[in-house]
Amino acid sequence: MTTVETSPVDALVRSAPVNLRDMGGIRVQGGEIRPGFAIRADDLTLITDEVAAELVGAGLTSVIDLRSNLETRITGRGPLADHAVTYHHVALTTDIRGDLNRHDFFSGDYRRTYGPMYAALIENAAPLIVNALAVMATAPGTVAFHCTAGKDRTGVLAASLLLALGASDDEIVADYARTGPNVPAILERARAVIGPMTRAMGIDMDAASLAAGEQRFHGDAMRTALDTLRERHDGDALAPVRRAGLTDALVDLLRRRALDA
């Protein structure tokens, strides 16, 4: 049994997100995503009371938390729990230690490490991705989705959403690549979660080595993921998600929510 080093709520350092962005303006089939449909972010459980109030005041009604049970136990739900915001825990990864063992995060080739990892995540977590897309298709107001960094799991869900809406690969990669300049600030902000989490798993991964691996960020890792999925699934990068329950009716619902004011 893994003992989790939880952080007392009062001990967590709260701050504004450093990798939050509205997906409005991204070109998809039939137009552009409207502002206020969906926002992607790094950890929203670590925000301040003021940021929570601002998000809710701007229309936030639902949050999709993509983190593992281990991560959520460290942080809780944060200040948004005090607002009328529906919380959906959709853990795209449950075996973080296994992921670390399967992928060489410090190989020096970001694209070859993260691209296949993203493809595998879309394949393995496809039913959960469908669940998250269904929330976006049916929730009133703005839906926010986040993990710890707002990069990997968040990037995979963002890519799945954009694929469903008919965005080009260039648009998907460009959205993912916007995280790159934020990586140093992301790592600094995530320390409160990464430290207890890795120690709980018995992993020797100090902040310096983690930062060294992440600083090699390359936007084309997402392009590698899309290419890998098409190679495996007869040219359809979204095939695993379709097989898991992404119906034409759900895509139509997503499109109406994403494009109509």
PDB file of C-alpha atoms in Angstrom:
ATOM      1  CA  MET A   1       0.000   0.000   0.000  1.00  0.00           C
ATOM      2  CA  THR A   2       1.373   3.411  -1.022  1.00  0.00           C
ATOM      3  CA  THR A   3       1.471   6.030   1.703  1.00  0.00           C
ATOM      4  CA  VAL A   4       0.717   9.439   0.253  1.00  0.00           C
ATOM      5  CA  GLU A   5       2.370  12.514   1.707  1.00  0.00           C
ATOM      6  CA  THR A   6      -0.563  14.881   1.595  1.00  0.00           C
ATOM      7  CA  SER A   7      -0.043  18.616   1.807  1.00  0.00           C
ATOM      8  CA  PRO A   8      -2.217  20.394   4.392  1.00  0.00           C
ATOM      9  CA  VAL A   9      -4.460  22.835   2.564  1.00  0.00           C
ATOM     10  CA  ASP A  10      -3.012  25.808   4.440  1.00  0.00           C
ATOM     11  CA  ALA A  11       0.527  24.749   3.495  1.00  0.00           C
ATOM     12  CA  LEU A  12      -0.052  24.741  -0.261  1.00  0.00           C
ATOM     13  CA  VAL A  13       1.325  27.753  -2.097  1.00  0.00           C
ATOM     14  CA  ARG A  14      -1.559  29.224  -4.055  1.00  0.00           C
ATOM     15  CA  SER A  15      -1.035  31.211  -7.219  1.00  0.00           C
ATOM     16  CA  ALA A  16      -2.550  32.082 -10.565  1.00  0.00           C
ATOM     17  CA  PRO A  17      -2.261  29.457 -13.312  1.00  0.00           C
ATOM     18  CA  VAL A  18       0.725  29.901 -15.601  1.00  0.00           C
ATOM     19  CA  ASN A  19      -0.496  27.754 -18.500  1.00  0.00           C
ATOM     20  CA  LEU A  20      -4.161  28.696 -18.809  1.00  0.00           C
ATOM     21  CA  ARG A  21      -5.688  29.686 -22.119  1.00  0.00           C
ATOM     22  CA  ASP A  22      -9.100  29.956 -23.724  1.00  0.00           C
ATOM     23  CA  MET A  23      -9.379  27.699 -26.767  1.00  0.00           C
ATOM     24  CA  GLY A  24     -11.441  30.333 -28.527  1.00  0.00           C
ATOM     25  CA  GLY A  25     -10.153  31.378 -31.940  1.00  0.00           C
ATOM     26  CA  ILE A  26      -8.705  28.000 -32.933  1.00  0.00           C
ATOM     27  CA  ARG A  27      -9.771  27.212 -36.489  1.00  0.00           C
ATOM     28  CA  VAL A  28     -11.819  24.051 -36.912  1.00  0.00           C
ATOM     29  CA  GLN A  29     -14.102  22.700 -39.610  1.00  0.00           C
ATOM     30  CA  GLY A  30     -16.856  25.244 -40.180  1.00  0.00           C
ATOM     31  CA  GLY A  31     -15.292  28.189 -38.376  1.00  0.00           C
ATOM     32  CA  GLU A  32     -13.498  29.009 -35.140  1.00  0.00           C
ATOM     33  CA  ILE A  33     -14.068  27.850 -31.576  1.00  0.00           C
ATOM     34  CA  ARG A  34     -15.947  30.585 -29.766  1.00  0.00           C
ATOM     35  CA  PRO A  35     -14.352  32.200 -26.711  1.00  0.00           C
ATOM     36  CA  GLY A  36     -15.801  30.894 -23.472  1.00  0.00           C
ATOM     37  CA  PHE A  37     -16.480  27.364 -24.685  1.00  0.00           C
ATOM     38  CA  ALA A  38     -13.470  25.666 -23.107  1.00  0.00           C
ATOM     39  CA  ILE A  39     -10.280  26.639 -21.344  1.00  0.00           C
ATOM     40  CA  ARG A  40      -7.255  24.439 -20.747  1.00  0.00           C
ATOM     41  CA  ALA A  41      -4.985  24.975 -17.773  1.00  0.00           C
ATOM     42  CA  ASP A  42      -2.373  23.790 -15.366  1.00  0.00           C
ATOM     43  CA  ASP A  43      -3.496  22.834 -11.862  1.00  0.00           C
ATOM     44  CA  LEU A  44      -6.675  24.688 -10.922  1.00  0.00           C
ATOM     45  CA  THR A  45      -6.692  23.305  -7.387  1.00  0.00           C
ATOM     46  CA  LEU A  46      -3.724  25.530  -6.495  1.00  0.00           C
ATOM     47  CA  ILE A  47      -5.333  28.820  -7.508  1.00  0.00           C
ATOM     48  CA  THR A  48      -6.086  31.667  -5.123  1.00  0.00           C
ATOM     49  CA  ASP A  49      -9.564  32.608  -3.946  1.00  0.00           C
ATOM     50  CA  GLU A  50      -9.357  35.688  -6.154  1.00  0.00           C
ATOM     51  CA  VAL A  51      -8.569  33.688  -9.296  1.00  0.00           C
ATOM     52  CA  ALA A  52     -11.396  31.268  -8.516  1.00  0.00           C
ATOM     53  CA  ALA A  53     -13.837  34.163  -8.226  1.00  0.00           C
ATOM     54  CA  GLU A  54     -12.577  35.652 -11.503  1.00  0.00           C
ATOM     55  CA  LEU A  55     -13.008  32.364 -13.369  1.00  0.00           C
ATOM     56  CA  VAL A  56     -16.519  31.851 -12.050  1.00  0.00           C
ATOM     57  CA  GLY A  57     -17.391  35.466 -12.786  1.00  0.00           C
ATOM     58  CA  ALA A  58     -16.234  34.950 -16.378  1.00  0.00           C
ATOM     59  CA  GLY A  59     -18.623  32.025 -16.830  1.00  0.00           C
ATOM     60  CA  LEU A  60     -16.855  28.906 -15.537  1.00  0.00           C
ATOM     61  CA  THR A  61     -19.428  26.249 -14.618  1.00  0.00           C
ATOM     62  CA  SER A  62     -17.572  22.923 -14.889  1.00  0.00           C
ATOM     63  CA  VAL A  63     -14.079  21.582 -14.239  1.00  0.00           C
ATOM     64  CA  ILE A  64     -12.630  18.354 -15.631  1.00  0.00           C
ATOM     65  CA  ASP A  65      -9.710  17.205 -13.478  1.00  0.00           C
ATOM     66  CA  LEU A  66      -7.521  14.804 -15.468  1.00  0.00           C
ATOM     67  CA  ARG A  67      -5.081  14.019 -12.659  1.00  0.00           C
ATOM     68  CA  SER A  68      -4.553  10.734 -10.863  1.00  0.00           C
ATOM     69  CA  ASN A  69      -6.053   9.882  -7.483  1.00  0.00           C
ATOM     70  CA  LEU A  70      -2.579  10.352  -6.005  1.00  0.00           C
ATOM     71  CA  GLU A  71      -2.403  13.950  -7.184  1.00  0.00           C
ATOM     72  CA  THR A  72      -5.934  14.844  -6.152  1.00  0.00           C
ATOM     73  CA  ARG A  73      -5.336  13.509  -2.652  1.00  0.00           C
ATOM     74  CA  ILE A  74      -2.368  15.835  -2.282  1.00  0.00           C
ATOM     75  CA  THR A  75      -4.228  19.011  -3.248  1.00  0.00           C
ATOM     76  CA  GLY A  76      -7.934  18.443  -2.785  1.00  0.00           C
ATOM     77  CA  ARG A  77     -10.260  20.498  -4.990  1.00  0.00           C
ATOM     78  CA  GLY A  78      -9.029  23.945  -4.004  1.00  0.00           C
ATOM     79  CA  PRO A  79     -11.024  27.197  -3.850  1.00  0.00           C
ATOM     80  CA  LEU A  80     -13.360  26.278  -6.716  1.00  0.00           C
ATOM     81  CA  ALA A  81     -15.007  23.790  -4.352  1.00  0.00           C
ATOM     82  CA  ASP A  82     -16.597  26.802  -2.651  1.00  0.00           C
ATOM     83  CA  HIS A  83     -18.344  27.884  -5.859  1.00  0.00           C
ATOM     84  CA  ALA A  84     -21.223  26.530  -7.928  1.00  0.00           C
ATOM     85  CA  VAL A  85     -18.843  24.684 -10.243  1.00  0.00           C
ATOM     86  CA  THR A  86     -19.484  21.063 -11.193  1.00  0.00           C
ATOM     87  CA  TYR A  87     -16.430  18.878 -10.644  1.00  0.00           C
ATOM     88  CA  HIS A  88     -15.662  15.899 -12.897  1.00  0.00           C
ATOM     89  CA  HIS A  89     -12.705  13.702 -11.966  1.00  0.00           C
ATOM     90  CA  VAL A  90     -11.619  11.943 -15.163  1.00  0.00           C
ATOM     91  CA  ALA A  91      -8.231  10.423 -14.328  1.00  0.00           C
ATOM     92  CA  LEU A  92      -6.539   9.829 -17.682  1.00  0.00           C
ATOM     93  CA  THR A  93      -3.607   8.158 -15.934  1.00  0.00           C
ATOM     94  CA  THR A  94      -3.674   5.936 -12.889  1.00  0.00           C
ATOM     95  CA  ASP A  95      -0.208   4.343 -13.024  1.00  0.00           C
ATOM     96  CA  ILE A  96       2.182   7.285 -13.096  1.00  0.00           C
ATOM     97  CA  ARG A  97       5.101   5.189 -11.926  1.00  0.00           C
ATOM     98  CA  GLY A  98       4.465   2.715 -14.735  1.00  0.00           C
ATOM     99  CA  ASP A  99       4.437   5.557 -17.250  1.00  0.00           C
ATOM    100  CA  LEU A 100       7.777   6.782 -15.942  1.00  0.00           C
ATOM    101  CA  ASN A 101       9.224   3.295 -16.281  1.00  0.00           C
ATOM    102  CA  ARG A 102       7.860   2.770 -19.806  1.00  0.00           C
ATOM    103  CA  HIS A 103       9.147   6.035 -21.254  1.00  0.00           C
ATOM    104  CA  ASP A 104      12.667   7.441 -21.067  1.00  0.00           C
ATOM    105  CA  PHE A 105      11.875  11.012 -20.095  1.00  0.00           C
ATOM    106  CA  PHE A 106      15.514  12.053 -20.037  1.00  0.00           C
ATOM    107  CA  SER A 107      16.597  10.534 -23.349  1.00  0.00           C
ATOM    108  CA  GLY A 108      17.245  13.909 -24.955  1.00  0.00           C
ATOM    109  CA  ASP A 109      14.697  13.315 -27.736  1.00  0.00           C
ATOM    110  CA  TYR A 110      11.477  14.920 -26.579  1.00  0.00           C
ATOM    111  CA  ARG A 111       9.504  14.027 -29.699  1.00  0.00           C
ATOM    112  CA  ARG A 112      10.399  10.335 -29.631  1.00  0.00           C
ATOM    113  CA  THR A 113       9.531  10.080 -25.933  1.00  0.00           C
ATOM    114  CA  TYR A 114       6.382  12.155 -25.664  1.00  0.00           C
ATOM    115  CA  GLY A 115       4.877  11.531 -29.114  1.00  0.00           C
ATOM    116  CA  PRO A 116       4.390   7.766 -28.599  1.00  0.00           C
ATOM    117  CA  MET A 117       3.312   8.400 -25.007  1.00  0.00           C
ATOM    118  CA  TYR A 118       0.531  10.731 -26.165  1.00  0.00           C
ATOM    119  CA  ALA A 119      -0.584   8.245 -28.816  1.00  0.00           C
ATOM    120  CA  ALA A 120      -0.698   5.460 -26.227  1.00  0.00           C
ATOM    121  CA  LEU A 121      -2.660   7.668 -23.839  1.00  0.00           C
ATOM    122  CA  ILE A 122      -5.316   8.358 -26.470  1.00  0.00           C
ATOM    123  CA  GLU A 123      -5.554   4.627 -27.159  1.00  0.00           C
ATOM    124  CA  ASN A 124      -5.595   3.468 -23.545  1.00  0.00           C
ATOM    125  CA  ALA A 125      -7.770   6.215 -22.082  1.00  0.00           C
ATOM    126  CA  ALA A 126     -10.199   6.520 -24.996  1.00  0.00           C
ATOM    127  CA  PRO A 127     -13.366   5.799 -22.936  1.00  0.00           C
ATOM    128  CA  LEU A 128     -12.352   8.491 -20.446  1.00  0.00           C
ATOM    129  CA  ILE A 129     -11.683  10.938 -23.264  1.00  0.00           C
ATOM    130  CA  VAL A 130     -15.218  10.276 -24.511  1.00  0.00           C
ATOM    131  CA  ASN A 131     -16.540  11.034 -21.024  1.00  0.00           C
ATOM    132  CA  ALA A 132     -14.658  14.331 -20.938  1.00  0.00           C
ATOM    133  CA  LEU A 133     -15.860  15.324 -24.414  1.00  0.00           C
ATOM    134  CA  ALA A 134     -19.431  14.520 -23.372  1.00  0.00           C
ATOM    135  CA  VAL A 135     -19.078  16.945 -20.462  1.00  0.00           C
ATOM    136  CA  MET A 136     -17.920  19.662 -22.854  1.00  0.00           C
ATOM    137  CA  ALA A 137     -20.798  18.914 -25.209  1.00  0.00           C
ATOM    138  CA  THR A 138     -23.499  19.184 -22.568  1.00  0.00           C
ATOM    139  CA  ALA A 139     -22.316  21.516 -19.808  1.00  0.00           C
ATOM    140  CA  PRO A 140     -23.694  25.049 -19.684  1.00  0.00           C
ATOM    141  CA  GLY A 141     -21.185  27.860 -19.567  1.00  0.00           C
ATOM    142  CA  THR A 142     -17.425  27.459 -19.758  1.00  0.00           C
ATOM    143  CA  VAL A 143     -15.709  24.124 -19.148  1.00  0.00           C
ATOM    144  CA  ALA A 144     -12.118  24.076 -17.870  1.00  0.00           C
ATOM    145  CA  PHE A 145      -9.936  20.990 -18.090  1.00  0.00           C
ATOM    146  CA  HIS A 146      -6.579  20.598 -16.413  1.00  0.00           C
ATOM    147  CA  CYS A 147      -3.916  18.260 -15.097  1.00  0.00           C
ATOM    148  CA  THR A 148      -0.884  19.331 -13.064  1.00  0.00           C
ATOM    149  CA  ALA A 149       1.143  21.030 -15.805  1.00  0.00           C
ATOM    150  CA  GLY A 150      -1.558  21.590 -18.402  1.00  0.00           C
ATOM    151  CA  LYS A 151       0.744  19.958 -20.940  1.00  0.00           C
ATOM    152  CA  ASP A 152       0.502  16.177 -21.326  1.00  0.00           C
ATOM    153  CA  ARG A 153      -2.920  14.916 -20.235  1.00  0.00           C
ATOM    154  CA  THR A 154      -4.436  18.312 -20.925  1.00  0.00           C
ATOM    155  CA  GLY A 155      -2.691  18.377 -24.298  1.00  0.00           C
ATOM    156  CA  VAL A 156      -4.055  14.944 -25.187  1.00  0.00           C
ATOM    157  CA  LEU A 157      -7.628  15.955 -24.348  1.00  0.00           C
ATOM    158  CA  ALA A 158      -7.231  19.244 -26.224  1.00  0.00           C
ATOM    159  CA  ALA A 159      -5.934  17.361 -29.272  1.00  0.00           C
ATOM    160  CA  SER A 160      -8.837  14.905 -29.076  1.00  0.00           C
ATOM    161  CA  LEU A 161     -11.327  17.769 -28.891  1.00  0.00           C
ATOM    162  CA  LEU A 162      -9.734  19.527 -31.845  1.00  0.00           C
ATOM    163  CA  LEU A 163      -9.638  16.321 -33.893  1.00  0.00           C
ATOM    164  CA  ALA A 164     -13.334  15.797 -33.201  1.00  0.00           C
ATOM    165  CA  LEU A 165     -14.046  19.358 -34.353  1.00  0.00           C
ATOM    166  CA  GLY A 166     -12.064  18.903 -37.562  1.00  0.00           C
ATOM    167  CA  ALA A 167      -9.015  21.049 -36.794  1.00  0.00           C
ATOM    168  CA  SER A 168      -5.910  20.619 -38.924  1.00  0.00           C
ATOM    169  CA  ASP A 169      -2.757  19.068 -37.530  1.00  0.00           C
ATOM    170  CA  ASP A 170      -1.075  22.471 -37.733  1.00  0.00           C
ATOM    171  CA  GLU A 171      -3.753  24.006 -35.489  1.00  0.00           C
ATOM    172  CA  ILE A 172      -3.491  21.131 -32.996  1.00  0.00           C
ATOM    173  CA  VAL A 173       0.293  21.329 -32.859  1.00  0.00           C
ATOM    174  CA  ALA A 174       0.228  25.125 -32.561  1.00  0.00           C
ATOM    175  CA  ASP A 175      -2.138  24.928 -29.586  1.00  0.00           C
ATOM    176  CA  TYR A 176       0.095  22.362 -27.878  1.00  0.00           C
ATOM    177  CA  ALA A 177       3.267  24.341 -28.662  1.00  0.00           C
ATOM    178  CA  ARG A 178       1.970  27.422 -26.842  1.00  0.00           C
ATOM    179  CA  THR A 179       2.841  25.600 -23.611  1.00  0.00           C
ATOM    180  CA  GLY A 180       6.573  25.624 -24.408  1.00  0.00           C
ATOM    181  CA  PRO A 181       7.468  29.105 -23.123  1.00  0.00           C
ATOM    182  CA  ASN A 182       5.537  28.406 -19.917  1.00  0.00           C
ATOM    183  CA  VAL A 183       7.483  25.286 -18.900  1.00  0.00           C
ATOM    184  CA  PRO A 184       9.839  26.952 -16.366  1.00  0.00           C
ATOM    185  CA  ALA A 185       6.934  28.629 -14.573  1.00  0.00           C
ATOM    186  CA  ILE A 186       4.911  25.393 -14.711  1.00  0.00           C
ATOM    187  CA  LEU A 187       7.691  23.432 -13.024  1.00  0.00           C
ATOM    188  CA  GLU A 188       8.088  26.014 -10.292  1.00  0.00           C
ATOM    189  CA  ARG A 189       4.365  26.075  -9.606  1.00  0.00           C
ATOM    190  CA  ALA A 190       3.988  22.275  -9.617  1.00  0.00           C
ATOM    191  CA  ARG A 191       6.686  21.606  -7.009  1.00  0.00           C
ATOM    192  CA  ALA A 192       4.128  21.313  -4.206  1.00  0.00           C
ATOM    193  CA  VAL A 193       2.558  18.333  -5.979  1.00  0.00           C
ATOM    194  CA  ILE A 194       5.486  16.724  -7.793  1.00  0.00           C
ATOM    195  CA  GLY A 195       7.645  16.366  -4.679  1.00  0.00           C
ATOM    196  CA  PRO A 196       5.149  14.498  -2.473  1.00  0.00           C
ATOM    197  CA  MET A 197       3.928  12.449  -5.436  1.00  0.00           C
ATOM    198  CA  THR A 198       7.324  11.154  -6.519  1.00  0.00           C
ATOM    199  CA  ARG A 199       8.375  10.469  -2.936  1.00  0.00           C
ATOM    200  CA  ALA A 200       5.172   8.515  -2.333  1.00  0.00           C
ATOM    201  CA  MET A 201       6.047   6.332  -5.329  1.00  0.00           C
ATOM    202  CA  GLY A 202       9.628   5.840  -4.163  1.00  0.00           C
ATOM    203  CA  ILE A 203      11.030   7.643  -7.190  1.00  0.00           C
ATOM    204  CA  ASP A 204      14.292   9.561  -6.923  1.00  0.00           C
ATOM    205  CA  MET A 205      13.517  12.476  -9.204  1.00  0.00           C
ATOM    206  CA  ASP A 206      14.763  15.770  -7.901  1.00  0.00           C
ATOM    207  CA  ALA A 207      13.567  19.057  -9.316  1.00  0.00           C
ATOM    208  CA  ALA A 208      16.754  19.639 -11.305  1.00  0.00           C
ATOM    209  CA  SER A 209      16.572  16.372 -13.244  1.00  0.00           C
ATOM    210  CA  LEU A 210      12.857  16.811 -13.873  1.00  0.00           C
ATOM    211  CA  ALA A 211      13.461  20.321 -15.160  1.00  0.00           C
ATOM    212  CA  ALA A 212      16.273  19.086 -17.412  1.00  0.00           C
ATOM    213  CA  GLY A 213      13.908  16.630 -19.054  1.00  0.00           C
ATOM    214  CA  GLU A 214      11.079  19.127 -19.496  1.00  0.00           C
ATOM    215  CA  GLN A 215      13.246  21.940 -20.861  1.00  0.00           C
ATOM    216  CA  ARG A 216      13.638  19.991 -24.114  1.00  0.00           C
ATOM    217  CA  PHE A 217       9.981  20.660 -24.911  1.00  0.00           C
ATOM    218  CA  HIS A 218       9.213  20.475 -28.622  1.00  0.00           C
ATOM    219  CA  GLY A 219       5.815  21.168 -30.151  1.00  0.00           C
ATOM    220  CA  ASP A 220       6.285  18.503 -32.797  1.00  0.00           C
ATOM    221  CA  ALA A 221       5.833  15.817 -30.128  1.00  0.00           C
ATOM    222  CA  MET A 222       2.104  16.234 -30.753  1.00  0.00           C
ATOM    223  CA  ARG A 223       2.613  15.885 -34.501  1.00  0.00           C
ATOM    224  CA  THR A 224       4.507  12.655 -33.833  1.00  0.00           C
ATOM    225  CA  ALA A 225       1.551  11.448 -31.760  1.00  0.00           C
ATOM    226  CA  LEU A 226      -0.925  12.202 -34.552  1.00  0.00           C
ATOM    227  CA  ASP A 227       1.275  10.502 -37.148  1.00  0.00           C
ATOM    228  CA  THR A 228       1.684   7.467 -34.888  1.00  0.00           C
ATOM    229  CA  LEU A 229      -2.066   7.153 -34.390  1.00  0.00           C
ATOM    230  CA  ARG A 230      -2.738   7.354 -38.123  1.00  0.00           C
ATOM    231  CA  GLU A 231      -0.129   4.695 -38.822  1.00  0.00           C
ATOM    232  CA  ARG A 232      -1.794   2.363 -36.316  1.00  0.00           C
ATOM    233  CA  HIS A 233      -5.422   3.094 -37.179  1.00  0.00           C
ATOM    234  CA  ASP A 234      -5.761   3.213 -40.971  1.00  0.00           C
ATOM    235  CA  GLY A 235      -5.293   6.947 -41.250  1.00  0.00           C
ATOM    236  CA  ASP A 236      -7.779   7.986 -38.546  1.00  0.00           C
ATOM    237  CA  ALA A 237      -6.043   9.505 -35.521  1.00  0.00           C
ATOM    238  CA  LEU A 238      -9.335   9.620 -33.629  1.00  0.00           C
ATOM    239  CA  ALA A 239     -10.279   5.983 -34.328  1.00  0.00           C
ATOM    240  CA  PRO A 240      -9.634   4.740 -30.752  1.00  0.00           C
ATOM    241  CA  VAL A 241     -11.929   7.429 -29.362  1.00  0.00           C
ATOM    242  CA  ARG A 242     -14.631   6.709 -31.940  1.00  0.00           C
ATOM    243  CA  ARG A 243     -14.533   3.021 -31.069  1.00  0.00           C
ATOM    244  CA  ALA A 244     -14.829   3.936 -27.386  1.00  0.00           C
ATOM    245  CA  GLY A 245     -18.095   5.799 -27.935  1.00  0.00           C
ATOM    246  CA  LEU A 246     -17.491   9.106 -29.717  1.00  0.00           C
ATOM    247  CA  THR A 247     -20.568   9.017 -31.946  1.00  0.00           C
ATOM    248  CA  ASP A 248     -21.499  11.338 -34.795  1.00  0.00           C
ATOM    249  CA  ALA A 249     -24.309  12.652 -32.599  1.00  0.00           C
ATOM    250  CA  LEU A 250     -21.856  13.574 -29.835  1.00  0.00           C
ATOM    251  CA  VAL A 251     -19.554  15.263 -32.356  1.00  0.00           C
ATOM    252  CA  ASP A 252     -22.512  17.278 -33.679  1.00  0.00           C
ATOM    253  CA  LEU A 253     -23.371  18.322 -30.131  1.00  0.00           C
ATOM    254  CA  LEU A 254     -19.757  19.331 -29.501  1.00  0.00           C
ATOM    255  CA  ARG A 255     -19.710  21.325 -32.712  1.00  0.00           C
ATOM    256  CA  ARG A 256     -22.859  23.242 -31.815  1.00  0.00           C
ATOM    257  CA  ARG A 257     -21.504  24.056 -28.350  1.00  0.00           C
ATOM    258  CA  ALA A 258     -18.070  25.022 -29.641  1.00  0.00           C
ATOM    259  CA  LEU A 259     -19.127  27.162 -32.582  1.00  0.00           C
ATOM    260  CA  ASP A 260     -22.512  28.662 -31.727  1.00  0.00           C
ATOM    261  CA  ALA A 261     -22.689  31.714 -29.502  1.00  0.00           C
TER     262      ALA A 261
END
